[in-house]
Amino acid sequence: MALEHAILVSLSERAGSGYELTRRFEKSIGLFWSATHQQIYRVLKRMEEAGWVAVDVVAQSGRPDKKVYTVSADGQAELVRWLAEPDPGAGPVELAVKIRGATFGDPAKVAEEIFRHRAKHAERLDVYRQIEKRDFPAPDALTGRQLHQYLVLRGGIRFEEGQVGWFDEVLAALPDPKDAR
């Protein structure tokens, strides 16, 4: 995912200046994915050149004019395309942005993507649990290197449990992915 897609989601929710986008990122998307003020301005310029955003210049007294960005029709089309596009390598941040933007595209397509990722994480969780059962049948007796290996495996198990649980919540709230077919 590019910063462009996160900005398209944010601007679809509400038009804003580069400064306002930076503040929004700090309070929401930026909690798990950061973008500097400079990055946002550079990307907004590229998005304007690509025709994905429109700019309204608002005169301000005693300060430079303010540029307020809105998503153009081309930007909306790009957002819809990206939301529906499968991304096997997407991580939690990219998926969170897709979920947040689902309302601006086809929520059933987003659910289909979440369903695919849930299956991948559930499969990995099963593998980790099999390793735990096979290699660490008595975890309370572990010490040293074996204990450390076990703790890392437990971290993987906990992570995958969290991902699968989150995906289950999302899938319960979004349209059935079979509706996207």
Backbone as JSON Lines, residues from 0, in Angstrom:
{"i":0,"aa":"M","n":[0.84,-1.18,0.0],"ca":[0.0,0.0,0.0],"c":[0.88,1.23,0.0]}
{"i":1,"aa":"A","n":[0.44,2.2,-0.72],"ca":[1.14,3.48,-0.74],"c":[0.43,4.46,0.18]}
{"i":2,"aa":"L","n":[1.16,5.44,0.6],"ca":[0.59,6.51,1.41],"c":[-0.6,7.15,0.69]}
{"i":3,"aa":"E","n":[-0.54,7.13,-0.64],"ca":[-1.63,7.7,-1.44],"c":[-2.98,7.09,-1.06]}
{"i":4,"aa":"H","n":[-3.0,5.79,-0.84],"ca":[-4.27,5.12,-0.54],"c":[-4.79,5.5,0.85]}
{"i":5,"aa":"A","n":[-3.89,5.61,1.8],"ca":[-4.3,6.05,3.14],"c":[-4.84,7.47,3.08]}
{"i":6,"aa":"I","n":[-4.2,8.32,2.28],"ca":[-4.68,9.71,2.14],"c":[-6.02,9.73,1.42]}
{"i":7,"aa":"L","n":[-6.2,8.89,0.4],"ca":[-7.49,8.84,-0.28],"c":[-8.61,8.45,0.69]}
{"i":8,"aa":"V","n":[-8.33,7.48,1.56],"ca":[-9.33,7.09,2.56],"c":[-9.64,8.28,3.47]}
{"i":9,"aa":"S","n":[-8.61,8.92,3.98],"ca":[-8.81,10.04,4.9],"c":[-9.57,11.19,4.23]}
{"i":10,"aa":"L","n":[-9.18,11.53,3.0],"ca":[-9.86,12.62,2.29],"c":[-11.28,12.23,1.88]}
{"i":11,"aa":"S","n":[-11.53,10.95,1.68],"ca":[-12.9,10.51,1.38],"c":[-13.79,10.71,2.6]}
{"i":12,"aa":"E","n":[-13.2,10.56,3.78],"ca":[-13.96,10.8,5.01],"c":[-14.25,12.28,5.21]}
{"i":13,"aa":"R","n":[-13.24,13.11,4.88],"ca":[-13.4,14.56,5.06],"c":[-12.28,15.29,4.32]}
{"i":14,"aa":"A","n":[-12.66,16.29,3.54],"ca":[-11.67,17.13,2.84],"c":[-10.77,17.79,3.88]}
{"i":15,"aa":"G","n":[-9.58,18.19,3.45],"ca":[-8.69,18.87,4.39],"c":[-7.42,19.35,3.75]}
{"i":16,"aa":"S","n":[-6.72,20.17,4.49],"ca":[-5.41,20.67,4.07],"c":[-4.35,19.63,4.44]}
{"i":17,"aa":"G","n":[-3.14,19.85,3.95],"ca":[-2.05,18.97,4.32],"c":[-1.82,18.96,5.82]}
{"i":18,"aa":"Y","n":[-1.92,20.14,6.44],"ca":[-1.76,20.24,7.89],"c":[-2.84,19.43,8.61]}
{"i":19,"aa":"E","n":[-4.09,19.58,8.15],"ca":[-5.19,18.84,8.78],"c":[-5.01,17.32,8.6]}
{"i":20,"aa":"L","n":[-4.54,16.9,7.43],"ca":[-4.28,15.48,7.21],"c":[-3.21,14.97,8.17]}
{"i":21,"aa":"T","n":[-2.16,15.76,8.36],"ca":[-1.11,15.37,9.29],"c":[-1.68,15.17,10.68]}
{"i":22,"aa":"R","n":[-2.53,16.08,11.14],"ca":[-3.15,15.97,12.46],"c":[-4.04,14.73,12.54]}
{"i":23,"aa":"R","n":[-4.81,14.47,11.48],"ca":[-5.67,13.28,11.46],"c":[-4.84,12.0,11.55]}
{"i":24,"aa":"F","n":[-3.73,11.98,10.8],"ca":[-2.87,10.79,10.84],"c":[-2.34,10.57,12.24]}
{"i":25,"aa":"E","n":[-1.99,11.63,12.92],"ca":[-1.46,11.5,14.28],"c":[-2.48,10.91,15.24]}
{"i":26,"aa":"K","n":[-3.77,11.12,14.96],"ca":[-4.82,10.68,15.87],"c":[-5.47,9.36,15.46]}
{"i":27,"aa":"S","n":[-5.18,8.87,14.25],"ca":[-5.86,7.64,13.82],"c":[-4.89,6.71,13.11]}
{"i":28,"aa":"I","n":[-4.8,6.81,11.8],"ca":[-3.95,5.91,11.03],"c":[-2.51,5.96,11.52]}
{"i":29,"aa":"G","n":[-2.07,7.14,11.93],"ca":[-0.7,7.32,12.39],"c":[-0.37,6.59,13.68]}
{"i":30,"aa":"L","n":[-1.38,6.1,14.38],"ca":[-1.1,5.34,15.6],"c":[-0.38,4.03,15.26]}
{"i":31,"aa":"F","n":[-0.57,3.54,14.03],"ca":[0.12,2.32,13.64],"c":[0.91,2.47,12.35]}
{"i":32,"aa":"W","n":[0.82,3.62,11.71],"ca":[1.6,3.88,10.51],"c":[1.87,5.37,10.44]}
{"i":33,"aa":"S","n":[3.12,5.76,10.53],"ca":[3.42,7.19,10.6],"c":[3.78,7.75,9.23]}
{"i":34,"aa":"A","n":[3.42,8.98,9.04],"ca":[3.79,9.75,7.85],"c":[4.11,11.15,8.33]}
{"i":35,"aa":"T","n":[5.24,11.67,7.9],"ca":[5.63,13.02,8.31],"c":[4.85,14.05,7.52]}
{"i":36,"aa":"H","n":[4.86,15.25,8.04],"ca":[4.22,16.38,7.37],"c":[4.79,16.52,5.95]}
{"i":37,"aa":"Q","n":[6.11,16.41,5.81],"ca":[6.76,16.55,4.51],"c":[6.32,15.44,3.56]}
{"i":38,"aa":"Q","n":[6.23,14.2,4.06],"ca":[5.79,13.09,3.2],"c":[4.38,13.34,2.69]}
{"i":39,"aa":"I","n":[3.51,13.76,3.57],"ca":[2.12,14.0,3.18],"c":[2.05,15.08,2.11]}
{"i":40,"aa":"Y","n":[2.79,16.17,2.27],"ca":[2.77,17.23,1.26],"c":[3.34,16.76,-0.07]}
{"i":41,"aa":"R","n":[4.42,15.98,-0.04],"ca":[4.99,15.44,-1.3],"c":[3.98,14.54,-2.01]}
{"i":42,"aa":"V","n":[3.33,13.7,-1.24],"ca":[2.37,12.77,-1.82],"c":[1.14,13.52,-2.34]}
{"i":43,"aa":"L","n":[0.68,14.51,-1.62],"ca":[-0.46,15.31,-2.1],"c":[-0.13,15.97,-3.44]}
{"i":44,"aa":"K","n":[1.09,16.46,-3.58],"ca":[1.51,17.07,-4.85],"c":[1.46,16.05,-5.98]}
{"i":45,"aa":"R","n":[1.98,14.83,-5.74],"ca":[1.93,13.76,-6.75],"c":[0.48,13.39,-7.07]}
{"i":46,"aa":"M","n":[-0.34,13.33,-6.03],"ca":[-1.75,12.96,-6.24],"c":[-2.47,14.03,-7.05]}
{"i":47,"aa":"E","n":[-2.14,15.28,-6.81],"ca":[-2.72,16.38,-7.59],"c":[-2.3,16.26,-9.05]}
{"i":48,"aa":"E","n":[-1.01,16.0,-9.28],"ca":[-0.49,15.84,-10.64],"c":[-1.13,14.65,-11.34]}
{"i":49,"aa":"A","n":[-1.43,13.58,-10.59],"ca":[-2.07,12.38,-11.16],"c":[-3.57,12.58,-11.36]}
{"i":50,"aa":"G","n":[-4.12,13.66,-10.82],"ca":[-5.56,13.91,-10.95],"c":[-6.41,13.19,-9.93]}
{"i":51,"aa":"W","n":[-5.78,12.68,-8.86],"ca":[-6.53,11.95,-7.84],"c":[-7.18,12.87,-6.81]}
{"i":52,"aa":"V","n":[-6.68,14.07,-6.69],"ca":[-7.26,15.05,-5.76],"c":[-7.46,16.37,-6.48]}
{"i":53,"aa":"A","n":[-8.45,17.1,-6.03],"ca":[-8.7,18.46,-6.49],"c":[-8.31,19.4,-5.34]}
{"i":54,"aa":"V","n":[-7.9,20.6,-5.69],"ca":[-7.44,21.55,-4.69],"c":[-8.26,22.83,-4.79]}
{"i":55,"aa":"D","n":[-8.78,23.25,-3.65],"ca":[-9.43,24.56,-3.53],"c":[-8.53,25.43,-2.69]}
{"i":56,"aa":"V","n":[-8.18,26.61,-3.21],"ca":[-7.33,27.53,-2.48],"c":[-8.22,28.49,-1.7]}
{"i":57,"aa":"V","n":[-8.0,28.53,-0.39],"ca":[-8.79,29.37,0.49],"c":[-7.89,30.49,1.0]}
{"i":58,"aa":"A","n":[-8.28,31.73,0.7],"ca":[-7.49,32.87,1.15],"c":[-7.65,33.03,2.66]}
{"i":59,"aa":"Q","n":[-6.53,33.36,3.31],"ca":[-6.54,33.59,4.75],"c":[-5.85,34.91,5.02]}
{"i":60,"aa":"S","n":[-6.4,35.69,5.91],"ca":[-5.76,36.98,6.19],"c":[-4.6,36.78,7.16]}
{"i":61,"aa":"G","n":[-3.48,37.4,6.81],"ca":[-2.3,37.35,7.67],"c":[-1.53,36.04,7.59]}
{"i":62,"aa":"R","n":[-1.99,35.1,6.77],"ca":[-1.31,33.81,6.63],"c":[-1.33,33.41,5.16]}
{"i":63,"aa":"P","n":[-0.46,32.48,4.79],"ca":[-0.51,32.0,3.39],"c":[-1.85,31.35,3.08]}
{"i":64,"aa":"D","n":[-2.2,31.37,1.82],"ca":[-3.44,30.72,1.4],"c":[-3.41,29.24,1.8]}
{"i":65,"aa":"K","n":[-4.58,28.73,2.08],"ca":[-4.71,27.34,2.52],"c":[-5.22,26.51,1.34]}
{"i":66,"aa":"K","n":[-4.57,25.36,1.1],"ca":[-5.02,24.44,0.07],"c":[-5.86,23.35,0.72]}
{"i":67,"aa":"V","n":[-7.1,23.23,0.29],"ca":[-7.99,22.2,0.81],"c":[-8.17,21.14,-0.28]}
{"i":68,"aa":"Y","n":[-7.85,19.91,0.08],"ca":[-7.86,18.8,-0.88],"c":[-9.14,17.99,-0.75]}
{"i":69,"aa":"T","n":[-9.67,17.59,-1.9],"ca":[-10.81,16.68,-1.96],"c":[-10.46,15.57,-2.96]}
{"i":70,"aa":"V","n":[-11.11,14.44,-2.84],"ca":[-10.88,13.33,-3.76],"c":[-11.64,13.59,-5.05]}
{"i":71,"aa":"S","n":[-10.93,13.49,-6.18],"ca":[-11.55,13.67,-7.49],"c":[-12.19,12.35,-7.93]}
{"i":72,"aa":"A","n":[-12.87,12.4,-9.07],"ca":[-13.46,11.17,-9.62],"c":[-12.38,10.14,-9.92]}
{"i":73,"aa":"D","n":[-11.23,10.58,-10.46],"ca":[-10.12,9.66,-10.71],"c":[-9.59,9.07,-9.4]}
{"i":74,"aa":"G","n":[-9.53,9.88,-8.37],"ca":[-9.09,9.39,-7.07],"c":[-10.06,8.38,-6.49]}
{"i":75,"aa":"Q","n":[-11.35,8.64,-6.65],"ca":[-12.35,7.68,-6.18],"c":[-12.22,6.36,-6.92]}
{"i":76,"aa":"A","n":[-11.99,6.44,-8.24],"ca":[-11.82,5.22,-9.04],"c":[-10.58,4.44,-8.58]}
{"i":77,"aa":"E","n":[-9.49,5.15,-8.29],"ca":[-8.28,4.49,-7.81],"c":[-8.52,3.83,-6.46]}
{"i":78,"aa":"L","n":[-9.25,4.51,-5.58],"ca":[-9.53,3.94,-4.26],"c":[-10.38,2.68,-4.39]}
{"i":79,"aa":"V","n":[-11.4,2.72,-5.21],"ca":[-12.26,1.55,-5.44],"c":[-11.43,0.4,-6.0]}
{"i":80,"aa":"R","n":[-10.53,0.71,-6.96],"ca":[-9.68,-0.32,-7.55],"c":[-8.79,-0.96,-6.48]}
{"i":81,"aa":"W","n":[-8.12,-0.1,-5.69],"ca":[-7.19,-0.6,-4.67],"c":[-7.92,-1.42,-3.59]}
{"i":82,"aa":"L","n":[-9.09,-0.96,-3.17],"ca":[-9.84,-1.68,-2.15],"c":[-10.23,-3.09,-2.61]}
{"i":83,"aa":"A","n":[-10.5,-3.24,-3.9],"ca":[-10.93,-4.54,-4.43],"c":[-9.76,-5.43,-4.82]}
{"i":84,"aa":"E","n":[-8.57,-4.86,-4.9],"ca":[-7.41,-5.61,-5.37],"c":[-6.86,-6.54,-4.29]}
{"i":85,"aa":"P","n":[-6.74,-7.83,-4.6],"ca":[-6.13,-8.75,-3.64],"c":[-4.66,-8.39,-3.43]}
{"i":86,"aa":"D","n":[-4.21,-8.5,-2.2],"ca":[-2.81,-8.22,-1.87],"c":[-2.33,-9.29,-0.9]}
{"i":87,"aa":"P","n":[-1.77,-10.37,-1.44],"ca":[-1.34,-11.47,-0.56],"c":[-0.3,-11.06,0.48]}
{"i":88,"aa":"G","n":[0.47,-10.02,0.19],"ca":[1.51,-9.6,1.12],"c":[1.09,-8.52,2.09]}
{"i":89,"aa":"A","n":[-0.17,-8.14,2.07],"ca":[-0.64,-7.06,2.95],"c":[-0.5,-7.45,4.41]}
{"i":90,"aa":"G","n":[-0.04,-6.51,5.2],"ca":[0.07,-6.71,6.64],"c":[-1.1,-6.07,7.36]}
{"i":91,"aa":"P","n":[-1.07,-6.09,8.68],"ca":[-2.17,-5.54,9.46],"c":[-2.47,-4.08,9.17]}
{"i":92,"aa":"V","n":[-1.44,-3.28,8.89],"ca":[-1.65,-1.85,8.63],"c":[-2.41,-1.65,7.32]}
{"i":93,"aa":"E","n":[-1.96,-2.33,6.28],"ca":[-2.64,-2.2,4.99],"c":[-4.08,-2.68,5.09]}
{"i":94,"aa":"L","n":[-4.28,-3.79,5.78],"ca":[-5.63,-4.31,5.92],"c":[-6.51,-3.37,6.75]}
{"i":95,"aa":"A","n":[-5.92,-2.75,7.76],"ca":[-6.69,-1.8,8.57],"c":[-7.14,-0.61,7.72]}
{"i":96,"aa":"V","n":[-6.27,-0.14,6.83],"ca":[-6.65,0.98,5.96],"c":[-7.74,0.53,4.98]}
{"i":97,"aa":"K","n":[-7.63,-0.69,4.48],"ca":[-8.68,-1.19,3.58],"c":[-10.02,-1.31,4.33]}
{"i":98,"aa":"I","n":[-9.98,-1.8,5.54],"ca":[-11.21,-1.93,6.32],"c":[-11.8,-0.54,6.57]}
{"i":99,"aa":"R","n":[-10.95,0.4,6.94],"ca":[-11.43,1.76,7.2],"c":[-12.05,2.37,5.94]}
{"i":100,"aa":"G","n":[-11.5,2.03,4.78],"ca":[-12.01,2.59,3.53],"c":[-13.09,1.77,2.87]}
{"i":101,"aa":"A","n":[-13.49,0.66,3.45],"ca":[-14.44,-0.26,2.8],"c":[-15.7,0.44,2.32]}
{"i":102,"aa":"T","n":[-16.17,1.4,3.05],"ca":[-17.4,2.08,2.69],"c":[-17.28,2.87,1.38]}
{"i":103,"aa":"F","n":[-16.05,3.16,0.95],"ca":[-15.84,3.93,-0.27],"c":[-15.62,3.04,-1.49]}
{"i":104,"aa":"G","n":[-15.7,1.73,-1.28],"ca":[-15.58,0.77,-2.37],"c":[-16.64,-0.29,-2.21]}
{"i":105,"aa":"D","n":[-16.25,-1.52,-2.41],"ca":[-17.15,-2.66,-2.27],"c":[-16.79,-3.4,-0.99]}
{"i":106,"aa":"P","n":[-17.56,-3.2,0.09],"ca":[-17.24,-3.86,1.36],"c":[-17.13,-5.38,1.24]}
{"i":107,"aa":"A","n":[-17.9,-5.98,0.35],"ca":[-17.82,-7.44,0.18],"c":[-16.47,-7.85,-0.39]}
{"i":108,"aa":"K","n":[-15.9,-7.01,-1.25],"ca":[-14.56,-7.3,-1.8],"c":[-13.5,-7.19,-0.69]}
{"i":109,"aa":"V","n":[-13.66,-6.2,0.17],"ca":[-12.74,-6.07,1.31],"c":[-12.89,-7.28,2.22]}
{"i":110,"aa":"A","n":[-14.11,-7.72,2.45],"ca":[-14.35,-8.9,3.28],"c":[-13.69,-10.14,2.65]}
{"i":111,"aa":"E","n":[-13.74,-10.23,1.34],"ca":[-13.11,-11.35,0.65],"c":[-11.6,-11.34,0.91]}
{"i":112,"aa":"E","n":[-10.99,-10.17,0.87],"ca":[-9.56,-10.04,1.16],"c":[-9.28,-10.44,2.61]}
{"i":113,"aa":"I","n":[-10.1,-10.01,3.54],"ca":[-9.92,-10.36,4.95],"c":[-10.07,-11.87,5.14]}
{"i":114,"aa":"F","n":[-11.02,-12.46,4.46],"ca":[-11.24,-13.9,4.54],"c":[-9.99,-14.66,4.1]}
{"i":115,"aa":"R","n":[-9.37,-14.21,3.0],"ca":[-8.13,-14.86,2.5],"c":[-7.02,-14.74,3.53]}
{"i":116,"aa":"H","n":[-6.86,-13.56,4.12],"ca":[-5.8,-13.36,5.1],"c":[-6.08,-14.14,6.38]}
{"i":117,"aa":"R","n":[-7.34,-14.24,6.77],"ca":[-7.7,-15.03,7.95],"c":[-7.28,-16.48,7.76]}
{"i":118,"aa":"A","n":[-7.55,-17.02,6.58],"ca":[-7.21,-18.42,6.3],"c":[-5.69,-18.63,6.4]}
{"i":119,"aa":"K","n":[-4.93,-17.69,5.87],"ca":[-3.46,-17.79,5.93],"c":[-2.97,-17.77,7.38]}
{"i":120,"aa":"H","n":[-3.52,-16.88,8.19],"ca":[-3.1,-16.78,9.59],"c":[-3.59,-17.97,10.41]}
{"i":121,"aa":"A","n":[-4.78,-18.48,10.11],"ca":[-5.28,-19.65,10.83],"c":[-4.42,-20.87,10.52]}
{"i":122,"aa":"E","n":[-3.98,-20.99,9.27],"ca":[-3.1,-22.1,8.89],"c":[-1.76,-22.0,9.63]}
{"i":123,"aa":"R","n":[-1.21,-20.8,9.67],"ca":[0.06,-20.6,10.39],"c":[-0.11,-20.9,11.88]}
{"i":124,"aa":"L","n":[-1.24,-20.49,12.45],"ca":[-1.51,-20.76,13.86],"c":[-1.56,-22.27,14.11]}
{"i":125,"aa":"D","n":[-2.2,-23.01,13.24],"ca":[-2.25,-24.47,13.39],"c":[-0.85,-25.07,13.37]}
{"i":126,"aa":"V","n":[0.0,-24.6,12.47],"ca":[1.37,-25.1,12.38],"c":[2.12,-24.81,13.68]}
{"i":127,"aa":"Y","n":[2.0,-23.59,14.17],"ca":[2.68,-23.21,15.41],"c":[2.21,-24.07,16.59]}
{"i":128,"aa":"R","n":[0.91,-24.33,16.65],"ca":[0.38,-25.15,17.74],"c":[0.87,-26.6,17.64]}
{"i":129,"aa":"Q","n":[1.01,-27.1,16.42],"ca":[1.56,-28.45,16.23],"c":[3.01,-28.51,16.69]}
{"i":130,"aa":"I","n":[3.78,-27.48,16.36],"ca":[5.18,-27.42,16.8],"c":[5.23,-27.37,18.32]}
{"i":131,"aa":"E","n":[4.36,-26.58,18.92],"ca":[4.33,-26.47,20.38],"c":[4.06,-27.83,21.01]}
{"i":132,"aa":"K","n":[3.07,-28.5,20.49],"ca":[2.69,-29.81,21.05],"c":[3.81,-30.85,20.86]}
{"i":133,"aa":"R","n":[4.43,-30.82,19.69],"ca":[5.47,-31.81,19.36],"c":[6.79,-31.52,20.09]}
{"i":134,"aa":"D","n":[7.22,-30.27,20.08],"ca":[8.57,-29.94,20.57],"c":[8.62,-29.47,22.02]}
{"i":135,"aa":"F","n":[7.49,-29.06,22.57],"ca":[7.49,-28.5,23.92],"c":[6.33,-29.06,24.74]}
{"i":136,"aa":"P","n":[6.29,-30.4,24.94],"ca":[5.16,-31.01,25.64],"c":[5.09,-30.64,27.13]}
{"i":137,"aa":"A","n":[6.21,-30.23,27.71],"ca":[6.23,-29.87,29.14],"c":[6.87,-28.48,29.29]}
{"i":138,"aa":"P","n":[6.17,-27.43,28.91],"ca":[6.77,-26.1,28.91],"c":[7.23,-25.61,30.29]}
{"i":139,"aa":"D","n":[6.6,-26.07,31.34],"ca":[6.98,-25.63,32.69],"c":[8.37,-26.12,33.09]}
{"i":140,"aa":"A","n":[8.87,-27.15,32.41],"ca":[10.18,-27.72,32.75],"c":[11.31,-27.14,31.9]}
{"i":141,"aa":"L","n":[10.99,-26.23,31.0],"ca":[12.0,-25.68,30.08],"c":[12.92,-24.69,30.78]}
{"i":142,"aa":"T","n":[14.18,-24.7,30.35],"ca":[15.16,-23.71,30.81],"c":[16.07,-23.36,29.64]}
{"i":143,"aa":"G","n":[16.82,-22.28,29.81],"ca":[17.85,-21.9,28.84],"c":[17.33,-21.73,27.43]}
{"i":144,"aa":"R","n":[18.12,-22.28,26.48],"ca":[17.82,-22.1,25.06],"c":[16.44,-22.62,24.7]}
{"i":145,"aa":"Q","n":[16.05,-23.78,25.23],"ca":[14.73,-24.33,24.92],"c":[13.61,-23.42,25.42]}
{"i":146,"aa":"L","n":[13.78,-22.85,26.59],"ca":[12.78,-21.92,27.11],"c":[12.66,-20.71,26.2]}
{"i":147,"aa":"H","n":[13.8,-20.2,25.76],"ca":[13.79,-19.01,24.89],"c":[13.13,-19.31,23.55]}
{"i":148,"aa":"Q","n":[13.42,-20.49,23.01],"ca":[12.77,-20.89,21.76],"c":[11.25,-21.0,21.95]}
{"i":149,"aa":"Y","n":[10.88,-21.58,23.06],"ca":[9.45,-21.73,23.37],"c":[8.77,-20.37,23.5]}
{"i":150,"aa":"L","n":[9.43,-19.44,24.16],"ca":[8.84,-18.11,24.35],"c":[8.63,-17.4,23.01]}
{"i":151,"aa":"V","n":[9.57,-17.57,22.1],"ca":[9.4,-16.98,20.77],"c":[8.23,-17.64,20.05]}
{"i":152,"aa":"L","n":[8.13,-18.95,20.13],"ca":[7.01,-19.65,19.52],"c":[5.69,-19.18,20.12]}
{"i":153,"aa":"R","n":[5.65,-18.99,21.44],"ca":[4.42,-18.5,22.09],"c":[4.06,-17.11,21.58]}
{"i":154,"aa":"G","n":[5.08,-16.29,21.33],"ca":[4.81,-14.97,20.75],"c":[4.14,-15.09,19.38]}
{"i":155,"aa":"G","n":[4.63,-16.03,18.57],"ca":[4.01,-16.26,17.27],"c":[2.59,-16.76,17.4]}
{"i":156,"aa":"I","n":[2.37,-17.66,18.35],"ca":[1.02,-18.18,18.58],"c":[0.09,-17.05,19.01]}
{"i":157,"aa":"R","n":[0.53,-16.25,19.96],"ca":[-0.32,-15.14,20.44],"c":[-0.63,-14.15,19.32]}
{"i":158,"aa":"F","n":[0.39,-13.85,18.51],"ca":[0.17,-12.93,17.38],"c":[-0.88,-13.49,16.43]}
{"i":159,"aa":"E","n":[-0.73,-14.75,16.05],"ca":[-1.67,-15.35,15.09],"c":[-3.07,-15.47,15.7]}
{"i":160,"aa":"E","n":[-3.16,-15.78,16.99],"ca":[-4.48,-15.81,17.65],"c":[-5.13,-14.43,17.58]}
{"i":161,"aa":"G","n":[-4.34,-13.4,17.81],"ca":[-4.86,-12.04,17.74],"c":[-5.33,-11.68,16.35]}
{"i":162,"aa":"Q","n":[-4.54,-12.05,15.33],"ca":[-4.93,-11.76,13.95],"c":[-6.23,-12.48,13.58]}
{"i":163,"aa":"V","n":[-6.3,-13.77,13.89],"ca":[-7.49,-14.54,13.55],"c":[-8.71,-13.98,14.28]}
{"i":164,"aa":"G","n":[-8.55,-13.64,15.55],"ca":[-9.66,-13.06,16.32],"c":[-10.14,-11.74,15.73]}
{"i":165,"aa":"W","n":[-9.19,-10.9,15.34],"ca":[-9.55,-9.61,14.74],"c":[-10.27,-9.82,13.41]}
{"i":166,"aa":"F","n":[-9.73,-10.73,12.59],"ca":[-10.38,-11.0,11.3],"c":[-11.79,-11.54,11.5]}
{"i":167,"aa":"D","n":[-11.99,-12.36,12.53],"ca":[-13.34,-12.87,12.81],"c":[-14.29,-11.72,13.15]}
{"i":168,"aa":"E","n":[-13.82,-10.76,13.93],"ca":[-14.64,-9.58,14.25],"c":[-15.01,-8.81,12.99]}
{"i":169,"aa":"V","n":[-14.01,-8.59,12.15],"ca":[-14.23,-7.83,10.91],"c":[-15.22,-8.57,10.02]}
{"i":170,"aa":"L","n":[-15.03,-9.87,9.86],"ca":[-15.91,-10.64,8.98],"c":[-17.34,-10.69,9.5]}
{"i":171,"aa":"A","n":[-17.5,-10.64,10.81],"ca":[-18.85,-10.62,11.38],"c":[-19.56,-9.3,11.06]}
{"i":172,"aa":"A","n":[-18.77,-8.24,10.85],"ca":[-19.36,-6.92,10.61],"c":[-19.52,-6.58,9.13]}
{"i":173,"aa":"L","n":[-18.67,-7.14,8.27],"ca":[-18.72,-6.83,6.84],"c":[-19.66,-7.79,6.12]}
{"i":174,"aa":"P","n":[-20.06,-7.44,4.89],"ca":[-20.9,-8.35,4.12],"c":[-20.2,-9.68,3.87]}
{"i":175,"aa":"D","n":[-20.97,-10.71,3.7],"ca":[-20.44,-12.04,3.42],"c":[-19.59,-11.99,2.15]}
{"i":176,"aa":"P","n":[-18.33,-12.47,2.21],"ca":[-17.47,-12.44,1.03],"c":[-18.05,-13.19,-0.18]}
{"i":177,"aa":"K","n":[-18.91,-14.17,0.06],"ca":[-19.51,-14.89,-1.07],"c":[-20.38,-13.97,-1.92]}
{"i":178,"aa":"D","n":[-20.85,-12.88,-1.33],"ca":[-21.65,-11.91,-2.09],"c":[-20.82,-11.15,-3.11]}
{"i":179,"aa":"A","n":[-19.5,-11.17,-2.96],"ca":[-18.63,-10.44,-3.88],"c":[-18.42,-11.22,-5.17]}
{"i":180,"aa":"R","n":[-18.8,-12.46,-5.18],"ca":[-18.55,-13.29,-6.38],"c":[-19.66,-13.17,-7.37]}
